[in-house]
XYZ file of C-alpha atoms in Angstrom:
500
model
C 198.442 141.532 33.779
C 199.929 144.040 35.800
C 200.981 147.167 34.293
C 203.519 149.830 35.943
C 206.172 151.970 35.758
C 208.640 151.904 38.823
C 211.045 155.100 39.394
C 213.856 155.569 42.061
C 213.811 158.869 43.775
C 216.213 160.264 47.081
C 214.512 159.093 50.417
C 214.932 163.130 51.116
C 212.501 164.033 48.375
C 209.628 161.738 50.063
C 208.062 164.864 52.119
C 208.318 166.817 49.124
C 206.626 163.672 47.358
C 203.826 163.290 50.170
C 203.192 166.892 49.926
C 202.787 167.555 46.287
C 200.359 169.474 44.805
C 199.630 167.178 41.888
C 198.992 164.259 44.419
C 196.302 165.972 46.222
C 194.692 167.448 43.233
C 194.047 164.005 41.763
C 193.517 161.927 44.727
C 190.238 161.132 46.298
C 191.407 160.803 49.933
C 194.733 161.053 51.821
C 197.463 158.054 51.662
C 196.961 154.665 53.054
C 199.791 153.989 54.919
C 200.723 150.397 56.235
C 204.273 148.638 57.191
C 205.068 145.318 54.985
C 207.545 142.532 55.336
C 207.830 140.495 52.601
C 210.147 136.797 52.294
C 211.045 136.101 48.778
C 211.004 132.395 48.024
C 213.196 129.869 45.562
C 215.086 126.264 45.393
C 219.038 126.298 46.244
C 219.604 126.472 42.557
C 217.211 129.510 41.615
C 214.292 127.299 39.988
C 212.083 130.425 40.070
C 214.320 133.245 38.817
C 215.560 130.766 36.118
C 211.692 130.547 34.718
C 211.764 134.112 34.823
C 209.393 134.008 37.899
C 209.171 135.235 41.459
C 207.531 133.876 44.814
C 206.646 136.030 47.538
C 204.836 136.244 50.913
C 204.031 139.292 52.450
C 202.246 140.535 55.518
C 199.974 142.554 55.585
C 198.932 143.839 58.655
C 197.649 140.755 60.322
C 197.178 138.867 56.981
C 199.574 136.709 55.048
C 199.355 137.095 51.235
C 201.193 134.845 48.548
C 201.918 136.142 45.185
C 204.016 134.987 42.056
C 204.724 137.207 39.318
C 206.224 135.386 36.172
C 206.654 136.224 32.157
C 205.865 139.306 30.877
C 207.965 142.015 29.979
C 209.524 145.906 30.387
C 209.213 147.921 27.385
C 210.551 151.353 27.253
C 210.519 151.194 31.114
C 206.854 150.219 31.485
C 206.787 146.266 33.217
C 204.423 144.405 32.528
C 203.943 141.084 34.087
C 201.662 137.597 35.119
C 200.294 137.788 38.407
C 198.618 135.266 40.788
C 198.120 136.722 44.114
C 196.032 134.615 47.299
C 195.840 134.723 50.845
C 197.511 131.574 52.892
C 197.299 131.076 56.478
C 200.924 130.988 56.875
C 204.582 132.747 56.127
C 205.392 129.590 53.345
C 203.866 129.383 49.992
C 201.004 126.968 49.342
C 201.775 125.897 46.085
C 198.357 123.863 45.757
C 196.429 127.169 45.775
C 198.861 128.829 43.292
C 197.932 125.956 40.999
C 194.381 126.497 40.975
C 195.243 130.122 40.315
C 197.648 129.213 37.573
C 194.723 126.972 35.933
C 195.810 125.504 32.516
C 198.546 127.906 32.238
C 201.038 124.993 31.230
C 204.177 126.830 31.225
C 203.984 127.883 34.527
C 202.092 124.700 36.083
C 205.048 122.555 34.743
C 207.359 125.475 36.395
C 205.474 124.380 39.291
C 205.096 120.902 39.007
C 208.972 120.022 39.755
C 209.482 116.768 41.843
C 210.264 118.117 45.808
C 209.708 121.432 44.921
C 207.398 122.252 48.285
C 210.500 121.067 50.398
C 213.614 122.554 48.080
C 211.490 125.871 48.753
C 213.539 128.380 51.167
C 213.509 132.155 51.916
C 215.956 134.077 50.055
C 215.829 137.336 51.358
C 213.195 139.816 53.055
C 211.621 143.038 52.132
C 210.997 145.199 54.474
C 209.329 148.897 53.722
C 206.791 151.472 54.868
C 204.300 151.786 52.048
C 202.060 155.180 51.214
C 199.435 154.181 48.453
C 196.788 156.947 46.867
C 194.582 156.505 44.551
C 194.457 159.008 41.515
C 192.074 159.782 38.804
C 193.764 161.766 36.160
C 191.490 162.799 32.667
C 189.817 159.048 32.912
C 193.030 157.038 34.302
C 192.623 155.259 37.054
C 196.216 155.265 38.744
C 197.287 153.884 42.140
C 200.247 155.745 43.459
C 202.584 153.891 45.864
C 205.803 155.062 47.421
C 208.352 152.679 49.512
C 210.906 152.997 51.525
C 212.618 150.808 53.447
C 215.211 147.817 52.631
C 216.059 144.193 51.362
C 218.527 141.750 53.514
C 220.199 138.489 52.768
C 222.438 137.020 55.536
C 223.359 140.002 57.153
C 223.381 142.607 53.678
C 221.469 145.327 53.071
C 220.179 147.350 49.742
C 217.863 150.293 50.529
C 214.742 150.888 49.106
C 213.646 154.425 47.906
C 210.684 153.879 45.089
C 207.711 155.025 43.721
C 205.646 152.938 41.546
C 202.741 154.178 39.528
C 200.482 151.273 38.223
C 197.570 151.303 36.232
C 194.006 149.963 37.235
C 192.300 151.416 34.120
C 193.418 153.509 31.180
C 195.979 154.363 28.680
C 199.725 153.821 29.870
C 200.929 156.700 28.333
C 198.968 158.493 31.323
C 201.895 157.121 33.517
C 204.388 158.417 31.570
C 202.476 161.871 31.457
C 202.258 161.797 35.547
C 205.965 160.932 36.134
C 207.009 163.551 34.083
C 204.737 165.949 35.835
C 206.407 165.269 39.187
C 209.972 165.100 37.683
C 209.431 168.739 36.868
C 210.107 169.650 40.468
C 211.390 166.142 42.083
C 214.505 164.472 40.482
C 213.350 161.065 39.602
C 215.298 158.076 37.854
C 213.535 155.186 35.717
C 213.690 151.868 37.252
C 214.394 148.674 35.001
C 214.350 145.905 37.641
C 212.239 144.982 40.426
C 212.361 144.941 43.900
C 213.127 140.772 43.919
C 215.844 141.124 40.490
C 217.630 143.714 43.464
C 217.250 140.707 46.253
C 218.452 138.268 43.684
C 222.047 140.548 43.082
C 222.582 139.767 46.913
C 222.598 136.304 45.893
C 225.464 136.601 43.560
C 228.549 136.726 44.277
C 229.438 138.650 41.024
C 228.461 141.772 39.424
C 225.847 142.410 36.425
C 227.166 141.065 33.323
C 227.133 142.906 30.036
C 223.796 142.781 28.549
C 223.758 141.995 24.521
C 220.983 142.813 22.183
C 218.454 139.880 22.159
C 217.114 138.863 18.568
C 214.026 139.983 17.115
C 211.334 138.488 15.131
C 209.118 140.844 13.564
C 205.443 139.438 12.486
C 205.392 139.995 8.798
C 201.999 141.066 9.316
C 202.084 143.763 11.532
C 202.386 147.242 10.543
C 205.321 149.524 10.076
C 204.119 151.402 13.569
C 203.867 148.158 15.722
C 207.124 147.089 13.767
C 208.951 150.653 14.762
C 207.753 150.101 18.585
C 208.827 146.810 18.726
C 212.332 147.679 17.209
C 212.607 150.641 19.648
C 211.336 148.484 22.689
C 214.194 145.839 22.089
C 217.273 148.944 22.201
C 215.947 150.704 25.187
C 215.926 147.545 26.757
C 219.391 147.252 25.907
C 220.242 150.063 26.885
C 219.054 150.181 30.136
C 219.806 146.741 31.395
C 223.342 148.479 31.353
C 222.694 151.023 33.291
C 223.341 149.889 36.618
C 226.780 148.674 35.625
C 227.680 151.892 34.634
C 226.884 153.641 37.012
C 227.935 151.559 39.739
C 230.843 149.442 38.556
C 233.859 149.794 35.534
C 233.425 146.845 33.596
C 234.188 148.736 29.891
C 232.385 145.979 28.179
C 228.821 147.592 29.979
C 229.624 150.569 29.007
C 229.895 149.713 25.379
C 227.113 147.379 25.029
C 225.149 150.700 26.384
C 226.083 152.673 24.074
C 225.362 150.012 21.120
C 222.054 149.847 22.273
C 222.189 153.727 21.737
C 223.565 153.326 18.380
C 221.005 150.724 17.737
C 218.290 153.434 18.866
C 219.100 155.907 16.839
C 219.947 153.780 13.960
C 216.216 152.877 14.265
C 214.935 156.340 14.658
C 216.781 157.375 11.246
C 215.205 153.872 9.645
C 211.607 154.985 10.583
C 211.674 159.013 10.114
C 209.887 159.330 6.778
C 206.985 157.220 8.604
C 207.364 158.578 12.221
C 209.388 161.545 12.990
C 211.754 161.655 16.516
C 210.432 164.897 18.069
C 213.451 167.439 18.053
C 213.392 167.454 21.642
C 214.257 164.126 21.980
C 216.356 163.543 19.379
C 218.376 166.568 20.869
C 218.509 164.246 24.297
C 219.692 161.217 22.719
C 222.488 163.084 20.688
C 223.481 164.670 23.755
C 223.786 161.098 25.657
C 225.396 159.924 22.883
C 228.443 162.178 23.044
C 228.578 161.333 26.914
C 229.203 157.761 25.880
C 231.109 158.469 23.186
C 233.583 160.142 25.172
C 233.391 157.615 27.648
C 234.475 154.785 25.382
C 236.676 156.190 23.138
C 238.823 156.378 25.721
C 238.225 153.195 26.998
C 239.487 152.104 23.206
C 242.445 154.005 23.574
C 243.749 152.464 26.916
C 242.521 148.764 26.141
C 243.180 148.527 22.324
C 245.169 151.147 20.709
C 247.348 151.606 23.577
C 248.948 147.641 23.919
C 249.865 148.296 20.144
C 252.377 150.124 21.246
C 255.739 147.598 20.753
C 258.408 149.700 22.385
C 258.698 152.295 25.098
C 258.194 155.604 24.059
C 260.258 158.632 25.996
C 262.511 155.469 27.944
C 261.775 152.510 29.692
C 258.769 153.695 32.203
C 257.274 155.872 29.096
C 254.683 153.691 27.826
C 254.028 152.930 31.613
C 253.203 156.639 32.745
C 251.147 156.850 29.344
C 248.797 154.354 30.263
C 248.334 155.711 33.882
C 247.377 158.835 31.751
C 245.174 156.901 29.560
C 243.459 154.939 33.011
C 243.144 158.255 34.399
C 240.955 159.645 31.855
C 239.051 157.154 31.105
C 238.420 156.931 34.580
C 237.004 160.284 34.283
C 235.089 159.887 31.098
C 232.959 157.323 33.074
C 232.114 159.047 36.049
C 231.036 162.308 33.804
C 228.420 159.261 32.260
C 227.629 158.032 34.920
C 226.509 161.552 36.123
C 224.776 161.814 32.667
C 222.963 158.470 33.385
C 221.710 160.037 37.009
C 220.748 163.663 35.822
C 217.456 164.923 35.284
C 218.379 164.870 31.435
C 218.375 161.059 31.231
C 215.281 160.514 32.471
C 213.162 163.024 30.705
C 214.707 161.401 27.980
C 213.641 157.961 28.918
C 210.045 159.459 29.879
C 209.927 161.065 27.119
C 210.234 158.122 24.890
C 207.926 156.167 26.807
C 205.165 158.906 25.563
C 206.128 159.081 22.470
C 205.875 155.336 21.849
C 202.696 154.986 23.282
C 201.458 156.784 20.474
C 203.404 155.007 17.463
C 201.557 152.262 16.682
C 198.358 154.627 16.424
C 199.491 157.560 14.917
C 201.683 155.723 12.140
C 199.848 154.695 9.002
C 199.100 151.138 8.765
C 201.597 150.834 5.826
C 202.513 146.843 4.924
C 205.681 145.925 7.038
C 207.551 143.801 3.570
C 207.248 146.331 1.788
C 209.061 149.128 3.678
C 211.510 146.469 4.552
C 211.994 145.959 1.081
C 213.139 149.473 -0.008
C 214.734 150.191 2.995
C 217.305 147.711 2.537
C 217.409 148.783 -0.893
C 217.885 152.217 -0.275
C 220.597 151.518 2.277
C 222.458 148.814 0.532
C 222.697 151.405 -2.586
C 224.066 153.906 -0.100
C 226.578 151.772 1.481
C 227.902 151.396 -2.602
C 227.889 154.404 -3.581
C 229.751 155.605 -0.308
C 232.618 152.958 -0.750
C 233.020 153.808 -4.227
C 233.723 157.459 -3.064
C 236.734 156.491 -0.377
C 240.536 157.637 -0.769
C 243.657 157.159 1.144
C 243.402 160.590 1.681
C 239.543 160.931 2.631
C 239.284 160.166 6.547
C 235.873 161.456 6.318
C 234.782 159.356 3.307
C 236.295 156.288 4.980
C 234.322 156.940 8.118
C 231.181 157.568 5.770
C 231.415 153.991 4.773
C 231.781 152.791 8.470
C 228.754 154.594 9.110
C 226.668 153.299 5.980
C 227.794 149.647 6.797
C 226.588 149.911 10.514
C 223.453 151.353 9.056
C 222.597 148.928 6.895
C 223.902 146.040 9.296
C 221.433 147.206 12.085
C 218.930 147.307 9.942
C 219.172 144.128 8.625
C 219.758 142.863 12.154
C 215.937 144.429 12.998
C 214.427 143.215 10.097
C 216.553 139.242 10.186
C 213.594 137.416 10.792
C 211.657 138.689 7.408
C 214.343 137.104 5.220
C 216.166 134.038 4.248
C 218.132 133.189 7.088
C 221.487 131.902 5.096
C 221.267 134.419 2.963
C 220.771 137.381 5.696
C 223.567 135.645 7.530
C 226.083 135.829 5.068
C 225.347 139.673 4.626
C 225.365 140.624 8.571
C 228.973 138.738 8.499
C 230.394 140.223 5.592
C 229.175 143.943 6.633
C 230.408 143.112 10.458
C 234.051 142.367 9.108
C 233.882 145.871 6.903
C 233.021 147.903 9.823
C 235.262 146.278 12.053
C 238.333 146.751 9.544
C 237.296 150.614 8.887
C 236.674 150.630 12.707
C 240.183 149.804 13.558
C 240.928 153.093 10.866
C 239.181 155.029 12.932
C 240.207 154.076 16.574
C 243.502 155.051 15.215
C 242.673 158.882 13.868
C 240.266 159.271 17.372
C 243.338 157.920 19.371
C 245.634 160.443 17.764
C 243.132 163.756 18.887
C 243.004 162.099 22.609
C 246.838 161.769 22.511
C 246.977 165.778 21.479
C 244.357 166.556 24.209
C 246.363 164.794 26.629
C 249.639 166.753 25.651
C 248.105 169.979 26.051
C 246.588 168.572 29.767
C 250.101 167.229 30.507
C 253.247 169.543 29.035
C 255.325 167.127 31.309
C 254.251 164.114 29.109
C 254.251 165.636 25.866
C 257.487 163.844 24.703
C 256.658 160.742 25.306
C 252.615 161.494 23.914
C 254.473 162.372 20.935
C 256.449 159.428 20.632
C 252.966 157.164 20.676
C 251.493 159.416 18.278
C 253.757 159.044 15.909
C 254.287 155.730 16.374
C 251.054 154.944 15.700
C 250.456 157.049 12.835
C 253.133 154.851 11.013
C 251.429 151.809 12.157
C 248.627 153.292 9.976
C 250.876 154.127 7.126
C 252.397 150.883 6.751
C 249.096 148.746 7.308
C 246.479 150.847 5.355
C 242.894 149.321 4.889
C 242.424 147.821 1.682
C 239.703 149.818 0.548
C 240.084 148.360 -3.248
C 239.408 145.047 -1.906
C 236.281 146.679 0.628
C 234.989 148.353 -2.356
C 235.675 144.954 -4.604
C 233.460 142.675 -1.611
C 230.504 145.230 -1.468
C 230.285 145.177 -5.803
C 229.648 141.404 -4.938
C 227.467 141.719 -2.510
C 224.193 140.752 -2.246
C 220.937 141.920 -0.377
C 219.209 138.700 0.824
C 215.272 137.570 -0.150
């Protein structure tokens, strides 16, 4: 099983890189240095990438070398994956001899074992970089350093290459962690969540990245509350950061807010497991901080897709509602390049490094509590919570109101982490009920944050302000004459249920 972390750094930084002190004061010797050319390999209709496998052949010097990589996973920005690696005589794959590697692995032998697979096999795209490798021995790690640069091509496109990888031979992987935040100290690095062939594979589509949702857990009943914590926190950075390359690089709003659910989700967790492993302050400060970025960022995303269209007539004449939205695109426009920036600072990835430290410790340091049990008054605790919040909402009480939303999210995360440990129709039920609460106070509060970004925009754009004014008010009646029901959102939660 290989084991690595891969980070992206600015092909200007590699002297700096080659030249840093830290390298040469843990490696042995000076870099190995060696051009490679590598053809990725896969069936007209993706066969490999579909099995969540990849097929390369690379030279190596004078020497051709076949390797597929297949299953495994990234947690918290560490990938670990299968690998069967073999030299062939040739620039094709020799399936036989990957076979006899495989042995009586029989998922990945049947992968293998589809009819005309040898002659559906063609070259997808090539890899082509200049690779410096050292070898470093850091307090009893044995780490092999490797830095790339070059570029992968399809038909005529191009994406550059600019990486370092750290991988480890023999040790703890929280040593990697420690390393790349070492060298981030003084060269700006960014955690990488895909590989060089999931980067050859986007030249293959002719779309962009879709949205990526949170996947579903199942928790082992008998692990402990650490491994339980780790798992939970493993599952919402990876849906965090499968994101991030949509929004950075493209302005579908939907990536953008599954991103910052996956925050939510994280810090949800972190607030679950604090009595039995505390967030250092540090971090916690890091993930609030990215938190308002993305915040920002969709809020007024909500405003121009959802609250805006509610809008029925034109407010301040017939092009008013039109120059408001070009307001509203403008600045949301700007919230997500100022998160974009926050997902390529310095910030963001001492945050994500930082996490990946922490959580190599979790599942050691954290008493080996039973996992029911904490999942048993947790739920409690929450559900009682949610209650006694609900029962303390007014007309009159935004805050209350939005101390309810909060309390049902809780306790619908939560319940979404721990599904697997209960009665499925039972835990159903409750995740639907709870998902149409927060989604009716949700709508409440789109409204009272739409009404501060209106007044923000006013003050930005005097020349606007009439017809800002008109959409705030108009919208503030919408709210007055279709209130939330909070008699009958009180009256549902009394008849609630936690599941078994």
């Amino acid at each position: 099983m290989e084991v690595e972390l891969k980070l992206l750094l600015a092909a200007a930084d590699n002297e700096a890189l080659m030249a840093h002190p830290l390298i040469a004061a843990h490696a042995g010797r000076p870099a190995r240095s060696q051009q490679m050319t590598a053809r990725y390999f896969d069936t007209p209709d993706l066969h490999f990438l579909h099995h969540g496998a990849g097929l390369r052949v690379r030279k190596v010097g004078e020497e051709w070398i076949q390797t597929m990589k297949a299953g495994g996973s990234v947690q918290s920005g560490l990938h670990s994956r299968n690998e069967w690696e073999c030299p062939v005589d040739r620039a094709w794959p020799r399936l036989g001899r990957l076979r006899k590697l495989i042995g009586d692995e029989p998922q990945w032998r049947d992968m293998l074992d589809l009819p005309d697979l040898k002659e559906r096999l063609e070259p997808l795209f090539v890899v082509e970089v200049e690779r410096h490798t050292w070898d470093l021995e850091i307090e009893g790690n044995s780490i092999e350093l490797v830095l790339d640069h070059g570029h992968i091509e399809r038909h005529g496109r191009t994406i550059d290459i600019n990486e370092i990888e750290l991988e480890l031979k023999e040790g703890e992987p929280a040593a990697l962690y420690a390393f790349a935040l070492e060298l981030h100290k003084q060269i700006p690095l960014r955690l990488s969540n895909i590989s060089k062939a999931e980067r050859g594979y986007l030249l293959c589509r002719q779309t962009g990245t879709a949205p990526y949702r949170a996947q579903a857990l199942g928790l082992d009943p008998d692990a402990t509350v650490g491994e339980a914590l780790k798992t939970i926190l493993d599952n919402c950075l990876q849906h965090i950061q499968r994101n991030e390359e949509a929004v950075i690089h493209g302005d579908d709003p939907e990536t953008l807010h599954q991103m910052r659910v996956g925050l939510r989700r994280l810090r949800s967790a972190l607030k679950l497991f604090d009595t039995a492993a505390p967030c250092p302050h540090a971090l916690a400060a890091d993930i609030a901080w990215l938190g308002t970025e993305l915040g920002a960022a969709r809020d007024a995303d909500v405003l121009l897709m959802s609250t805006l269209p509610r809008i029925q007539s034109n407010p301040g004449g017939k092009n008013g509602l039109l120059e408001l939205q070009a307001l509203a695109l403008a600045a949301a426009r700007g919230y997500r390049k100022t998160a974009a920036k926050a997902l390529l600072s310095p910030r963001y990835t001492q945050l994500l490094l930082s996490m990946g430290v922490w959580m190599q410790h979790i599942a050691t340091d954290v008493p080996d509590s039973p996992l029911p049990k904490f999942v048993h008054s947790t739920m409690q605790r929450l559900h009682k919570q949610l209650i006694k919040r609900a029962n303390r909402m007014d007309d009159d009480d935004a805050d209350a109101i939005h101390r309810t939303r909060i309390a049902a999210k809780r306790a619908r995360y939560a319940l979404e982490f721990f599904h697997s440990l209960y009665r499925q129709k039972g835990s159903r039920q409750y995740l639907k009920t709870l998902a149409a609460i927060q989604s009716e106070l949700g709508q409440h509060n789109d409204l009272i944050i739409a009404d501060r970004l209106l007044q923000e925009m006013a003050e930005q754009h005097p020349d606007a302000a009439d017809t800002i004014g008109y959409a705030r008010g108009y919208l503030q009646a919408l709210q007055s004459q279709k209130p939330v029901d909070l008699d009958q959102i009180r009256g549902t939660l009394h008849h609630l249920k936690l599941p078994h």
